[in-house]
Amino acid sequence: MLPSPLLFSYLAAAHLCSSDLLYTYVVFLCSLGLSIVVYRLSPFHPLAQFPAPTIGKITQLWTFWKTLQGYKYLYHKSLHDRYGPYVRIGPNAISVIDAPTVRETLSRGGLEKGRYYEAGRHNSTPPPIVCLSGTPHTDKRRVWNRAMTAAAIKEYEPLVAKRAREFVAHLRRDQHDSIDFVAWVDFFALDLMGDLAFGGEFKMMKDGRDADGLGKQIRWFVKASNVVGQVPWLISTLQSIPGVDHVVKNINSFGQNLAKQRIENVAVGTKDLWYHLADEAGIEKTKPTLENSVADGIVAIVAASDTVASTLCSFIWFLLSHRDYYDRLQTELDSVIADGEDPFDATKHQGLNFFSACLKETLRLHPPLPSNGTRQISHSQPARIIAGKLIPSGTTVSTPAYSLHRNPEYFPDPDQFWPERWLQGNEPSLAFLPFSLGPADCVGQRLAKREMSMVLCILFKSFHLEFADEFNAEAWPSGRRDFFVLTRGPLYVKMTPRNVNTEQL
Ligand code: HEM
C-alpha cells in the first residue's frame, strides 16, 4: 500500500514543495482508509451476509479493547443476543453459536487453528502442542494422547490423592471463619501439575504462598498471548518488546531447571506426565528433544492449573449459592461413599449422578475458556461452505463456549443453575463443549474430570462449607475476567470440619 504514495511523492517532488507533499500524502492515506471502510461496510464484502454492529464491520479494534479489559466473552454474548447465532465480529471474523456449524468447524475435516495461536509461541523456544496445526500437531498429539489414556491416568492417581489429602490437611490446619478458597485451590492445582509434569515440588501449599510468583507469571503470559493473538499481524513486533521477551524466557528457563531436577531426582521408569512427554519409553521414531519436552511440560502446567482451579472455584460458588443443591449433593455423596471409605474410589464416583450433573452445569455456565481459541481459513486455502454458509478464505471463526452454552435454543432457561437438566436422560450435549471438540480438543479432559472429582469428594466429605460472613457472594461472578482462561477474585469460605473421621480419609 505504501510504495504508491512514496512513488507518487518521488515523481511529484520535482514540482511540489514539502507542505504540498505532506498534504498529498495525507489525502492519499485518508482516501485509502475511507475506501477500505466503504468496502468493509458495503454489500460487496464477502462477509456482508452476516449481521454485525457497524464498528465490527469496520475494525477489530473494539474486540481488541474488550479483550484487553477481559470482557470479550460478555461482549460477544451481547452481540449474539442482539444479532443471532452468526455475527460478524471483525472485518474478516465471525462468531458462531449454531451447534451444527460449531461442531463442523471444530471437527476433523473442519478448520485449522488460526494465526491467533502464534502468539503463544516465542521464536526462542520450540512450538508446544497448542501452537501447532496440521501434521506437526498430529505428531505431537500422538505423544500427548499416550499421556492421557485411562491407564496413564491411573498411574497419576496416587499423586492426585496425595495432593488432595494435603490440600484438605492445610485447610483443616488453617481453618478459620474466612479462608480464600481461590488462593488455596491455585496452590493445590499448581503443586499437583508440578508433580505430574516435572516430578517437582512447588511447595505452595506447604509455604502457604506462591513464593516464586509462578501463578502470576503464567497468568501474565496467557493474558499477553491472548491480547496479542487478536492482532496476528503485530505478533512478531509485539513479541520483540523487551518485557514480553523477558517473561517467555523466564518461564522457559524455569522449565529447563525443573526438567533437570526431574531427570536427576525421579527414578527411571516412573510413569508421570513427563515420562510420556519426553517419550522415555522410546516409542516415537524420533525422540523429542529436551527443549521440546520442556515446552510441553510448561504447557501442561499452564493448561491444567488455572482451568481446573477456575472450575473448582465456580463449583463451590454455585453449590454454596444454592443450599438445596448443596444438601442434595452431600446426601448423595454420603450414601455412595460411606464414612471411612476411600473418597477417591473411581468405581464409586461413577454412581455420583447428581454430583456429575452439578459439575457439568458448572462447566456450562462458567466454562474456564469462555471464548475458546479461534479457527481460520488461511488466505492460501479456498473458501469453504460450512453448514450451508460460504466462508471466504482469510476468515477467522470464533466458537465461544460461554455464548454457546447460554443459547436458549439448546438450554432452556439458560442463565439458571439447574443441574437437573443433565439428569433427564436427554442431555443437550450437542451444544455442550467446555473442552472443545475435534482433533485439537482438550487432550487433558479425562485427567481434569478425575482430578476434580477426587478433590471435591474429599473436600465435601471433610468439611461443611458456607460463604464467610460479610463476603459479598453475589458480586463474585462479576469479578471474573476472560484472559483466555477465566480469572477470578477471592472467594471467602467458612469451613467447619464434619463429624466424620476425615483424618483417616
Ligand atoms: C476443567 C479443566 C479444563 C478445561 C475446561 C479445558 C479446556 C480446554 C479447551 C477448550 C481446549 C481447546 C482450546 C482451543 O481450541 O483453543 C483445551 C486444549 C488443551 N488442553 Fe485443556 N482444559 C482443561 C484441563 C486440562 C488439563 C488437566 C490438561 C492436562 C495437561 C489440559 C491440556 C490441554 C492441552 C495440552 C490442550 C491443547 C490440545 C491440542 O492443541 O491438541 N487441559 N483445553
CSV table of N, CA and C in Angstrom, one decimal, residues 150-276:
chain,number,residue,atom,x,y,z
A,150,ALA,N,-6.6,-44.0,29.9
A,150,ALA,CA,-7.2,-44.3,31.2
A,150,ALA,C,-6.1,-45.0,32.0
A,151,ALA,N,-5.2,-45.8,31.4
A,151,ALA,CA,-4.2,-46.5,32.1
A,151,ALA,C,-3.1,-45.5,32.6
A,152,ALA,N,-2.8,-44.5,31.8
A,152,ALA,CA,-1.8,-43.5,32.2
A,152,ALA,C,-2.3,-42.7,33.4
A,153,ILE,N,-3.6,-42.3,33.3
A,153,ILE,CA,-4.2,-41.5,34.4
A,153,ILE,C,-4.2,-42.3,35.7
A,154,LYS,N,-4.5,-43.6,35.6
A,154,LYS,CA,-4.5,-44.5,36.8
A,154,LYS,C,-3.1,-44.3,37.5
A,155,GLU,N,-2.1,-44.2,36.7
A,155,GLU,CA,-0.7,-44.1,37.3
A,155,GLU,C,-0.6,-42.7,38.1
A,156,TYR,N,-1.3,-41.7,37.6
A,156,TYR,CA,-1.2,-40.4,38.2
A,156,TYR,C,-2.0,-40.3,39.5
A,157,GLU,N,-3.0,-41.2,39.7
A,157,GLU,CA,-3.9,-41.1,40.8
A,157,GLU,C,-3.3,-41.0,42.2
A,158,PRO,N,-2.3,-41.8,42.5
A,158,PRO,CA,-1.7,-41.6,43.8
A,158,PRO,C,-1.1,-40.2,44.1
A,159,LEU,N,-0.6,-39.6,43.0
A,159,LEU,CA,-0.1,-38.2,43.2
A,159,LEU,C,-1.3,-37.2,43.4
A,160,VAL,N,-2.4,-37.5,42.7
A,160,VAL,CA,-3.5,-36.6,42.9
A,160,VAL,C,-4.1,-36.8,44.3
A,161,ALA,N,-4.2,-38.0,44.7
A,161,ALA,CA,-4.7,-38.3,46.0
A,161,ALA,C,-3.8,-37.7,47.1
A,162,LYS,N,-2.5,-37.8,46.9
A,162,LYS,CA,-1.6,-37.3,47.9
A,162,LYS,C,-1.8,-35.7,48.1
A,163,ARG,N,-1.9,-35.1,46.9
A,163,ARG,CA,-2.0,-33.6,47.0
A,163,ARG,C,-3.4,-33.2,47.5
A,164,ALA,N,-4.5,-34.0,47.1
A,164,ALA,CA,-5.8,-33.7,47.6
A,164,ALA,C,-5.9,-33.8,49.1
A,165,ARG,N,-5.2,-34.8,49.6
A,165,ARG,CA,-5.1,-35.0,51.1
A,165,ARG,C,-4.4,-33.8,51.8
A,166,GLU,N,-3.3,-33.4,51.1
A,166,GLU,CA,-2.5,-32.3,51.7
A,166,GLU,C,-3.4,-31.0,51.7
A,167,PHE,N,-4.1,-30.9,50.6
A,167,PHE,CA,-5.0,-29.7,50.5
A,167,PHE,C,-6.0,-29.6,51.7
A,168,VAL,N,-6.6,-30.7,51.9
A,168,VAL,CA,-7.6,-30.8,53.0
A,168,VAL,C,-6.9,-30.6,54.3
A,169,ALA,N,-5.7,-31.2,54.5
A,169,ALA,CA,-5.0,-31.1,55.8
A,169,ALA,C,-4.6,-29.6,56.0
A,170,HIS,N,-4.2,-28.9,55.0
A,170,HIS,CA,-3.9,-27.5,55.2
A,170,HIS,C,-5.1,-26.7,55.6
A,171,LEU,N,-6.2,-27.0,54.9
A,171,LEU,CA,-7.4,-26.2,55.2
A,171,LEU,C,-7.8,-26.5,56.6
A,172,ARG,N,-7.7,-27.7,57.0
A,172,ARG,CA,-8.1,-28.1,58.4
A,172,ARG,C,-7.2,-27.4,59.4
A,173,ARG,N,-5.9,-27.3,59.1
A,173,ARG,CA,-4.9,-26.7,60.0
A,173,ARG,C,-5.2,-25.2,60.1
A,174,ASP,N,-5.5,-24.6,58.9
A,174,ASP,CA,-5.7,-23.2,58.8
A,174,ASP,C,-7.1,-22.8,59.0
A,175,GLN,N,-7.9,-23.8,59.3
A,175,GLN,CA,-9.4,-23.5,59.3
A,175,GLN,C,-9.7,-22.3,60.2
A,176,HIS,N,-10.4,-21.4,59.6
A,176,HIS,CA,-11.0,-20.3,60.4
A,176,HIS,C,-12.2,-19.9,59.7
A,177,ASP,N,-12.8,-18.8,60.1
A,177,ASP,CA,-14.1,-18.4,59.6
A,177,ASP,C,-14.1,-17.9,58.2
A,178,SER,N,-12.9,-17.6,57.7
A,178,SER,CA,-12.8,-17.0,56.4
A,178,SER,C,-11.5,-17.3,55.7
A,179,ILE,N,-11.6,-18.2,54.7
A,179,ILE,CA,-10.4,-18.7,54.0
A,179,ILE,C,-10.6,-18.4,52.5
A,180,ASP,N,-9.5,-17.8,51.9
A,180,ASP,CA,-9.7,-17.5,50.5
A,180,ASP,C,-9.5,-18.8,49.7
A,181,PHE,N,-10.6,-19.4,49.3
A,181,PHE,CA,-10.6,-20.7,48.6
A,181,PHE,C,-9.9,-20.6,47.3
A,182,VAL,N,-10.0,-19.5,46.6
A,182,VAL,CA,-9.3,-19.3,45.3
A,182,VAL,C,-7.8,-19.5,45.4
A,183,ALA,N,-7.2,-18.8,46.5
A,183,ALA,CA,-5.8,-18.9,46.6
A,183,ALA,C,-5.3,-20.3,46.9
A,184,TRP,N,-6.1,-21.0,47.8
A,184,TRP,CA,-5.7,-22.4,48.1
A,184,TRP,C,-5.8,-23.4,47.0
A,185,VAL,N,-6.9,-23.2,46.2
A,185,VAL,CA,-7.1,-24.1,45.1
A,185,VAL,C,-6.0,-23.8,44.0
A,186,ASP,N,-5.6,-22.6,43.9
A,186,ASP,CA,-4.5,-22.3,42.9
A,186,ASP,C,-3.2,-23.0,43.4
A,187,PHE,N,-2.9,-23.0,44.7
A,187,PHE,CA,-1.7,-23.7,45.2
A,187,PHE,C,-1.8,-25.2,44.9
A,188,PHE,N,-3.0,-25.7,45.2
A,188,PHE,CA,-3.2,-27.2,45.0
A,188,PHE,C,-3.0,-27.5,43.6
A,189,ALA,N,-3.6,-26.8,42.7
A,189,ALA,CA,-3.5,-27.1,41.2
A,189,ALA,C,-2.1,-27.0,40.7
A,190,LEU,N,-1.4,-26.0,41.1
A,190,LEU,CA,0.0,-25.8,40.7
A,190,LEU,C,0.9,-26.8,41.3
A,191,ASP,N,0.7,-27.1,42.6
A,191,ASP,CA,1.6,-28.1,43.2
A,191,ASP,C,1.4,-29.5,42.5
A,192,LEU,N,0.2,-29.8,42.2
A,192,LEU,CA,-0.1,-31.1,41.5
A,192,LEU,C,0.5,-31.1,40.1
A,193,MET,N,0.4,-30.1,39.4
A,193,MET,CA,0.9,-30.1,38.0
A,193,MET,C,2.5,-30.1,38.0
A,194,GLY,N,3.0,-29.4,39.1
A,194,GLY,CA,4.5,-29.5,39.2
A,194,GLY,C,4.9,-31.0,39.4
A,195,ASP,N,4.2,-31.7,40.2
A,195,ASP,CA,4.5,-33.1,40.4
A,195,ASP,C,4.4,-33.9,39.1
A,196,LEU,N,3.2,-33.7,38.4
A,196,LEU,CA,3.0,-34.5,37.3
A,196,LEU,C,3.9,-34.2,36.1
A,197,ALA,N,4.1,-32.9,35.9
A,197,ALA,CA,4.9,-32.6,34.7
A,197,ALA,C,6.4,-32.7,34.9
A,198,PHE,N,6.9,-32.3,36.1
A,198,PHE,CA,8.3,-32.3,36.3
A,198,PHE,C,8.8,-33.0,37.5
A,199,GLY,N,7.9,-33.8,38.1
A,199,GLY,CA,8.3,-34.5,39.4
A,199,GLY,C,8.8,-33.5,40.4
A,200,GLY,N,8.3,-32.3,40.3
A,200,GLY,CA,8.9,-31.2,41.1
A,200,GLY,C,8.0,-30.8,42.2
A,201,GLU,N,8.6,-30.1,43.2
A,201,GLU,CA,7.8,-29.7,44.3
A,201,GLU,C,7.8,-28.1,44.3
A,202,PHE,N,6.6,-27.6,44.0
A,202,PHE,CA,6.5,-26.1,44.1
A,202,PHE,C,6.3,-25.7,45.5
A,203,LYS,N,5.8,-26.6,46.3
A,203,LYS,CA,5.7,-26.4,47.8
A,203,LYS,C,4.8,-25.2,48.1
A,204,MET,N,3.8,-24.9,47.2
A,204,MET,CA,3.0,-23.7,47.5
A,204,MET,C,2.0,-24.0,48.7
A,205,MET,N,1.5,-25.2,48.7
A,205,MET,CA,0.6,-25.4,49.9
A,205,MET,C,1.4,-25.4,51.2
A,206,LYS,N,2.6,-26.0,51.1
A,206,LYS,CA,3.4,-26.1,52.3
A,206,LYS,C,3.8,-24.7,52.8
A,207,ASP,N,4.2,-23.8,51.8
A,207,ASP,CA,4.6,-22.5,52.2
A,207,ASP,C,3.3,-21.6,52.5
A,208,GLY,N,2.2,-22.0,52.0
A,208,GLY,CA,1.0,-21.1,52.1
A,208,GLY,C,1.1,-19.9,51.2
A,209,ARG,N,2.0,-20.0,50.2
A,209,ARG,CA,2.1,-18.8,49.3
A,209,ARG,C,2.9,-19.3,48.0
A,210,ASP,N,2.7,-18.5,47.0
A,210,ASP,CA,3.4,-18.8,45.7
A,210,ASP,C,4.7,-17.9,45.7
A,211,ALA,N,5.7,-18.5,46.4
A,211,ALA,CA,7.0,-17.7,46.6
A,211,ALA,C,7.6,-17.3,45.4
A,212,ASP,N,7.6,-18.1,44.3
A,212,ASP,CA,8.3,-17.7,43.0
A,212,ASP,C,7.4,-16.8,42.1
A,213,GLY,N,6.2,-16.6,42.5
A,213,GLY,CA,5.3,-15.9,41.7
A,213,GLY,C,5.0,-16.6,40.4
A,214,LEU,N,5.0,-18.0,40.4
A,214,LEU,CA,4.8,-18.7,39.2
A,214,LEU,C,3.4,-18.5,38.6
A,215,GLY,N,2.4,-18.5,39.5
A,215,GLY,CA,1.0,-18.4,39.1
A,215,GLY,C,0.8,-17.0,38.4
A,216,LYS,N,1.4,-16.0,38.9
A,216,LYS,CA,1.3,-14.6,38.4
A,216,LYS,C,2.0,-14.6,37.0
A,217,GLN,N,3.2,-15.2,36.9
A,217,GLN,CA,3.8,-15.2,35.6
A,217,GLN,C,3.0,-15.9,34.5
A,218,ILE,N,2.4,-17.1,34.9
A,218,ILE,CA,1.6,-17.8,34.0
A,218,ILE,C,0.5,-17.0,33.5
A,219,ARG,N,-0.2,-16.4,34.4
A,219,ARG,CA,-1.4,-15.6,34.1
A,219,ARG,C,-1.0,-14.4,33.2
A,220,TRP,N,0.1,-13.8,33.5
A,220,TRP,CA,0.6,-12.7,32.7
A,220,TRP,C,0.9,-13.2,31.2
A,221,PHE,N,1.5,-14.3,31.1
A,221,PHE,CA,1.9,-14.9,29.8
A,221,PHE,C,0.6,-15.2,29.0
A,222,VAL,N,-0.4,-15.9,29.7
A,222,VAL,CA,-1.6,-16.2,29.0
A,222,VAL,C,-2.4,-15.0,28.6
A,223,LYS,N,-2.4,-14.0,29.4
A,223,LYS,CA,-3.1,-12.8,29.1
A,223,LYS,C,-2.5,-12.1,28.0
A,224,ALA,N,-1.1,-11.9,28.0
A,224,ALA,CA,-0.4,-11.2,26.9
A,224,ALA,C,-0.6,-12.0,25.6
A,225,SER,N,-0.5,-13.3,25.6
A,225,SER,CA,-0.7,-14.1,24.4
A,225,SER,C,-2.1,-13.9,23.8
A,226,ASN,N,-3.1,-13.8,24.7
A,226,ASN,CA,-4.4,-13.7,24.3
A,226,ASN,C,-4.7,-12.3,23.6
A,227,VAL,N,-4.1,-11.3,24.2
A,227,VAL,CA,-4.3,-10.0,23.7
A,227,VAL,C,-3.6,-9.8,22.3
A,228,VAL,N,-2.4,-10.3,22.3
A,228,VAL,CA,-1.6,-10.2,21.1
A,228,VAL,C,-2.2,-11.0,20.0
A,229,GLY,N,-2.8,-12.1,20.4
A,229,GLY,CA,-3.4,-13.0,19.3
A,229,GLY,C,-4.5,-12.3,18.6
A,230,GLN,N,-5.1,-11.3,19.1
A,230,GLN,CA,-6.2,-10.5,18.4
A,230,GLN,C,-5.7,-9.8,17.2
A,231,VAL,N,-4.4,-9.5,17.2
A,231,VAL,CA,-3.8,-8.7,16.1
A,231,VAL,C,-2.6,-9.5,15.6
A,232,PRO,N,-2.9,-10.6,14.9
A,232,PRO,CA,-1.8,-11.5,14.4
A,232,PRO,C,-0.7,-10.8,13.6
A,233,TRP,N,-1.1,-9.8,12.8
A,233,TRP,CA,0.0,-9.1,12.0
A,233,TRP,C,1.0,-8.4,12.9
A,234,LEU,N,0.7,-8.2,14.2
A,234,LEU,CA,1.6,-7.5,15.0
A,234,LEU,C,2.4,-8.4,15.9
A,235,ILE,N,2.2,-9.7,15.8
A,235,ILE,CA,2.7,-10.7,16.8
A,235,ILE,C,4.2,-10.5,16.9
A,236,SER,N,5.0,-10.6,15.7
A,236,SER,CA,6.4,-10.6,15.9
A,236,SER,C,6.9,-9.3,16.4
A,237,THR,N,6.3,-8.2,16.1
A,237,THR,CA,6.7,-6.9,16.6
A,237,THR,C,6.5,-6.8,18.1
A,238,LEU,N,5.3,-7.2,18.5
A,238,LEU,CA,5.0,-7.1,20.0
A,238,LEU,C,5.9,-8.1,20.8
A,239,GLN,N,6.2,-9.3,20.2
A,239,GLN,CA,7.0,-10.2,20.9
A,239,GLN,C,8.4,-9.7,21.1
A,240,SER,N,8.8,-8.8,20.3
A,240,SER,CA,10.2,-8.3,20.5
A,240,SER,C,10.3,-7.2,21.5
A,241,ILE,N,9.1,-6.8,22.1
A,241,ILE,CA,9.2,-5.8,23.2
A,241,ILE,C,9.9,-6.5,24.4
A,242,PRO,N,10.9,-5.8,25.0
A,242,PRO,CA,11.7,-6.4,26.0
A,242,PRO,C,11.0,-7.1,27.1
A,243,GLY,N,9.9,-6.5,27.7
A,243,GLY,CA,9.2,-7.1,28.8
A,243,GLY,C,8.6,-8.5,28.4
A,244,VAL,N,8.0,-8.5,27.2
A,244,VAL,CA,7.4,-9.8,26.7
A,244,VAL,C,8.4,-10.9,26.6
A,245,ASP,N,9.5,-10.5,26.0
A,245,ASP,CA,10.6,-11.4,25.8
A,245,ASP,C,11.1,-12.0,27.1
A,246,HIS,N,11.2,-11.1,28.1
A,246,HIS,CA,11.7,-11.5,29.4
A,246,HIS,C,10.8,-12.6,30.1
A,247,VAL,N,9.4,-12.4,30.0
A,247,VAL,CA,8.5,-13.3,30.7
A,247,VAL,C,8.7,-14.7,30.0
A,248,VAL,N,8.7,-14.7,28.7
A,248,VAL,CA,8.8,-16.0,28.0
A,248,VAL,C,10.1,-16.7,28.4
A,249,LYS,N,11.2,-16.0,28.3
A,249,LYS,CA,12.5,-16.6,28.7
A,249,LYS,C,12.5,-17.1,30.1
A,250,ASN,N,11.9,-16.3,31.0
A,250,ASN,CA,11.9,-16.7,32.4
A,250,ASN,C,11.2,-18.0,32.6
A,251,ILE,N,10.0,-18.1,32.0
A,251,ILE,CA,9.2,-19.3,32.2
A,251,ILE,C,9.9,-20.5,31.6
A,252,ASN,N,10.6,-20.2,30.5
A,252,ASN,CA,11.3,-21.3,29.8
A,252,ASN,C,12.5,-21.8,30.6
A,253,SER,N,13.3,-20.8,31.2
A,253,SER,CA,14.4,-21.3,31.9
A,253,SER,C,14.0,-22.0,33.2
A,254,PHE,N,12.9,-21.5,33.8
A,254,PHE,CA,12.3,-22.2,34.9
A,254,PHE,C,12.0,-23.6,34.6
A,255,GLY,N,11.3,-23.8,33.4
A,255,GLY,CA,11.0,-25.2,32.9
A,255,GLY,C,12.3,-26.0,32.7
A,256,GLN,N,13.3,-25.4,32.2
A,256,GLN,CA,14.6,-26.2,32.0
A,256,GLN,C,15.1,-26.7,33.3
A,257,ASN,N,15.1,-25.8,34.3
A,257,ASN,CA,15.6,-26.2,35.6
A,257,ASN,C,14.8,-27.4,36.2
A,258,LEU,N,13.5,-27.2,36.1
A,258,LEU,CA,12.6,-28.3,36.6
A,258,LEU,C,12.9,-29.6,35.9
A,259,ALA,N,13.1,-29.5,34.6
A,259,ALA,CA,13.3,-30.7,33.8
A,259,ALA,C,14.6,-31.4,34.3
A,260,LYS,N,15.6,-30.6,34.5
A,260,LYS,CA,16.9,-31.1,35.0
A,260,LYS,C,16.7,-31.9,36.3
A,261,GLN,N,15.9,-31.2,37.3
A,261,GLN,CA,15.7,-31.8,38.6
A,261,GLN,C,14.9,-33.1,38.4
A,262,ARG,N,13.9,-33.1,37.5
A,262,ARG,CA,13.1,-34.3,37.3
A,262,ARG,C,13.9,-35.4,36.8
A,263,ILE,N,14.8,-35.1,35.9
A,263,ILE,CA,15.7,-36.2,35.3
A,263,ILE,C,16.6,-36.8,36.4
A,264,GLU,N,17.2,-35.8,37.2
A,264,GLU,CA,18.1,-36.3,38.2
A,264,GLU,C,17.5,-37.0,39.4
A,265,ASN,N,16.2,-36.5,39.8
A,265,ASN,CA,15.7,-37.0,41.1
A,265,ASN,C,14.7,-38.1,41.0
A,266,VAL,N,14.0,-38.2,39.9
A,266,VAL,CA,12.9,-39.2,39.8
A,266,VAL,C,13.4,-40.5,39.2
A,267,ALA,N,13.1,-41.6,39.8
A,267,ALA,CA,13.5,-42.9,39.3
A,267,ALA,C,13.1,-43.2,37.9
A,268,VAL,N,14.1,-43.7,37.1
A,268,VAL,CA,13.8,-44.0,35.7
A,268,VAL,C,12.6,-44.9,35.6
A,269,GLY,N,11.7,-44.7,34.7
A,269,GLY,CA,10.5,-45.6,34.6
A,269,GLY,C,9.3,-45.1,35.4
A,270,THR,N,9.4,-44.0,36.2
A,270,THR,CA,8.3,-43.5,36.9
A,270,THR,C,7.3,-42.9,35.9
A,271,LYS,N,6.1,-43.4,35.9
A,271,LYS,CA,5.2,-43.0,34.8
A,271,LYS,C,4.3,-41.8,35.1
A,272,ASP,N,5.0,-40.7,35.2
A,272,ASP,CA,4.3,-39.4,35.4
A,272,ASP,C,4.1,-38.8,34.0
A,273,LEU,N,3.6,-37.6,34.0
A,273,LEU,CA,3.3,-37.0,32.7
A,273,LEU,C,4.6,-36.8,31.9
A,274,TRP,N,5.7,-36.4,32.6
A,274,TRP,CA,7.0,-36.2,31.9
A,274,TRP,C,7.4,-37.4,31.2
A,275,TYR,N,7.2,-38.6,31.8
A,275,TYR,CA,7.6,-39.9,31.2
A,275,TYR,C,7.1,-40.0,29.8
A,276,HIS,N,5.8,-39.6,29.6
A,276,HIS,CA,5.2,-39.7,28.3
A,276,HIS,C,5.7,-38.5,27.4
